[in-house]
Amino acid sequence: MSAELDTNRRNFLKWSGLVASSCASLAANPINAASNALKDEEYYGVNGCPVNCGSKCFLRPHIKNGVITHIETDNEGDDEYDKRQIRACVRGRSTKYRLYHKDRLLYPLKRVGKRGEGKFKRISWDEAFTTIADKLKEVKEKYGNEAIYIAYATGTTGGVLSRGTSGPWARLLGLYGGYLRYYNSYSTAQIAEGFTSFYGQNTGSDIKNLEYAKLGLFFGSNPVTTRMGGAGTGYSYQEMARKGGAKIIHIDPCYNDSMVGVCDEWIPIAPGTDAALIAGMAYVMIKENLLDREFLDKYCVGFSSNTLPDGAPKNGSYEDYVLGNGDDKTAKTPKWASQITKIPEERIIKLAREVSAAKPCYIEQGWGVQRHQNGEQSSRAIATLACMSGNVGILGGNCGGNAITSTTYMIETLPCPNPVKTAIPCFLWYEGIRNWDKMSDVEYGVRGASHLKAPIKVLFNTNGNCLTNQHADIQSTAKILEDDTLCELIIDVNITRTHSNSYADIILPDAMHLEQNDFLRPNAAYMSNRPYMLFNKKSVQPAGECMSVYDMCTQIALKLGGESFKEEFTQGRTQDQWLEYLWGKTREKLSDLNLPDFETFKEKGIIKFDTVKPKVAFKEFRDDPQNNPLKTPTGKIEIFSTRLYNMSKTWKLLPGQQINALPVFEDVLMGARDRLRKKYPLQFYGFHYKGRTHSSFWESAPIREINPQEIWINPIDADKRGIKTGDKIQAYNDIGTIEVTARVTARVMPGTALTYQGGWCKFKNGVDVGGCINTLTSMQPTAIAKGNGVHSVLVEIKKA
């Protein structure tokens, strides 16, 4: 027995008592971990929360005898707005409950039952690495590198060396000949495509602009919850809403937490009907001459017939669509819009006048708006409102996009070359398994090639729960994964057991951010106008046999190509040596900032910079459009999109789908006017809340206890069904059934019901008693982005 192992055994006895006392409420399982830094006195380390919420916050883990006793956050300075602390939310500060969770993965596991049964046995790291390397060699030889895929993930994505999707795994497989790429994300696929067609890029202004606005108009935006950290967009929104004095209006199917205390008016809207509201407002603005015609004529294409591009159809402008001169011959009057949106006609008229009169007007949309089957259209329609009112490119205004960070000082990242150029929409990985030979550019959105050349045979699921839980139609997805003649090897890298890794062949236990050194990616945080950098300093030794992904990849490189390939992968560097190297490159690139040396940054853990001027999206374009053209085909804002117009002629779509060059309202599958509402009358979707980041933190019992999974239902709909708060109820449709507790509340509009997204599915007799929204969502991709339109859901609800 080595001296180190002997020391570990002795330390284990110490930790058993410490963990039991510090985590008594968890009934924590003593972890067979080791510490090289046992100290009798408590001290604190420096770390950051890397979970994918859009905030990245500073953590101060308190450590005693090699165990984290509790976690605090940034407490330096006066915490005034311009000098604000980088304070973590309760989720980040609860991380020890994940670190010491009884279900923490401690050893490599190999599947012994059928996929999905969840039966695994412990294996050695050597067996795990050999199995993975042998299959990679076999698949590369038989199918080529396009048969290897790293799936999109929504879990721990904030690190540089610990990142799953674009970190060491990408470098390893890229150097091995490459892997099939993906593009867009589960968060923003539709707005990314919509805004690229509209502005040439997906962006917005800093929320700090709200200070200078006369009116703040928010569509489905909830930054206080989705950017919950104490230094970024959510905090800045609240401060500017209070400080600036602008009237704040939120348009949303539910009264969300961002409205509390600062919102002047909540306008409930039927989910997925934002484009109809904008068209109704446009009708008023045209008829009452409230448009900023000068802006529309100078900077935009296709609002009016006089700015339509060559080749556009006659009467093909947005103005023609609104006035009823287009193909449908229907005027988009406020009455027409009211019937679709459920917003009173008079309120639509008043809102159009308010937006026209209040300049600057800060117009923003959250990402929930675009996560519908018609999401590309809704996102473009809200941008059109920003153009009609002339609020693009001015201080206090916004282009209709989601708030961004004004300045990001980037830390250099691991070089990850990938010779394979073929890419698929990230939502369609399952088609890459079962229908790969049908996947083309004009039907499935394949990029870099006209067709996919090989099926996905080896799949890496890293740092996330996207394969099933965060995907759509969980039960149908599971059937694809269960067939191991399709995808032949699934590798899951995680810190705990999940529903997704029940379908893995090999599970690798990952070291958490408190167990390894790393940088946090600054561009993974929405900081508003105060940039900062964070370092994750290793606080405790990895639990069990957990290993960093960099070390995993190093060992697989050795199996794949011997010492020479290992050397090519590592370039002779350990993880810490890579960090020091990358920091040196960062200091060279950002020499004006006088960044500290590596050891100083590592010990301090945080670098805060002075506040900067708030970013105004497209200001350069507005100031000088000739010398700063947009990245659209015409160089202007394309309300009539020439790109989409061309796609509408060539792309093959699913029944009921269309690609329209204009941001029109479209009826869609399981939308507000789907005939299916006769059978399933309630619109239903999942939304972010404070208890989880996607599915992360679900395993934290204290967090889950105070944030139980619920369905929100309006009192009118509840009374019809005899439902009271606290009742067990079922929401169901042709896709599946979930069962959770009812919360009867007027915070959700009649005809709509909601649940918190990210609940972990758990099936009993075909009913998901974990309450995951994706048990009810459709796998049908959207028309343009091929994204996840999973907010378009219809259900009926009954008492269980």
Short mmCIF file of N, CA and C in Angstrom, two decimals, residues 43 58 91-92 99 138 163 193 216 261 265 362 472 555 615 647 663 692 720 725 783:
data_model
loop_
_atom_site.label_atom_id
_atom_site.label_comp_id
_atom_site.label_asym_id
_atom_site.label_seq_id
_atom_site.Cartn_x
_atom_site.Cartn_y
_atom_site.Cartn_z
N TYR A 43 -10.26 27.80 6.65
CA TYR A 43 -9.81 28.88 5.78
C TYR A 43 -10.72 28.90 4.57
N PHE A 58 -18.80 34.72 -8.08
CA PHE A 58 -17.66 34.41 -7.22
C PHE A 58 -18.11 33.60 -6.00
N ARG A 91 -28.32 29.17 -5.31
CA ARG A 91 -27.97 27.91 -5.97
C ARG A 91 -26.46 27.71 -5.94
N GLY A 92 -25.72 28.72 -6.38
CA GLY A 92 -24.27 28.60 -6.39
C GLY A 92 -23.70 28.36 -5.02
N LEU A 99 -21.66 18.56 -4.30
CA LEU A 99 -20.32 17.98 -4.13
C LEU A 99 -20.35 16.73 -3.27
N GLU A 138 -12.37 1.83 -34.43
CA GLU A 138 -13.23 1.01 -35.28
C GLU A 138 -14.18 1.87 -36.11
N ARG A 163 -14.55 22.38 -19.67
CA ARG A 163 -15.73 22.47 -20.53
C ARG A 163 -15.93 21.17 -21.31
N GLU A 193 -31.29 32.57 -35.74
CA GLU A 193 -31.57 32.55 -37.18
C GLU A 193 -32.43 33.75 -37.58
N GLY A 216 -39.76 51.19 -20.97
CA GLY A 216 -39.14 49.87 -21.12
C GLY A 216 -40.21 48.86 -21.46
N GLY A 261 -42.17 44.72 -7.93
CA GLY A 261 -41.57 45.92 -7.37
C GLY A 261 -41.20 46.99 -8.37
N GLU A 265 -46.92 47.85 -15.48
CA GLU A 265 -48.08 47.18 -16.05
C GLU A 265 -47.68 45.82 -16.62
N TYR A 362 -36.80 51.37 -24.73
CA TYR A 362 -35.97 50.16 -24.65
C TYR A 362 -36.86 48.94 -24.87
N ALA A 472 -36.68 16.87 -26.38
CA ALA A 472 -38.14 16.86 -26.51
C ALA A 472 -38.65 15.42 -26.57
N GLN A 555 -5.32 10.47 -21.27
CA GLN A 555 -5.16 9.00 -21.23
C GLN A 555 -5.77 8.34 -22.48
N LYS A 615 -23.20 49.34 -24.04
CA LYS A 615 -23.24 49.02 -25.46
C LYS A 615 -24.61 49.34 -26.04
N MET A 647 -34.68 30.96 -49.43
CA MET A 647 -34.88 29.66 -48.77
C MET A 647 -36.30 29.15 -49.00
N PRO A 663 -41.83 39.12 -41.23
CA PRO A 663 -42.07 38.64 -39.86
C PRO A 663 -43.56 38.57 -39.54
N ARG A 692 -33.66 25.97 -10.09
CA ARG A 692 -32.75 25.19 -10.94
C ARG A 692 -32.15 26.08 -12.03
N LYS A 720 -63.00 25.18 -13.15
CA LYS A 720 -63.68 24.31 -14.12
C LYS A 720 -63.35 22.85 -13.90
N THR A 725 -55.08 24.42 -4.94
CA THR A 725 -53.65 24.40 -4.66
C THR A 725 -53.31 23.23 -3.74
N ALA A 783 -39.20 25.55 -38.59
CA ALA A 783 -39.02 25.55 -40.05
C ALA A 783 -37.65 26.04 -40.49
#
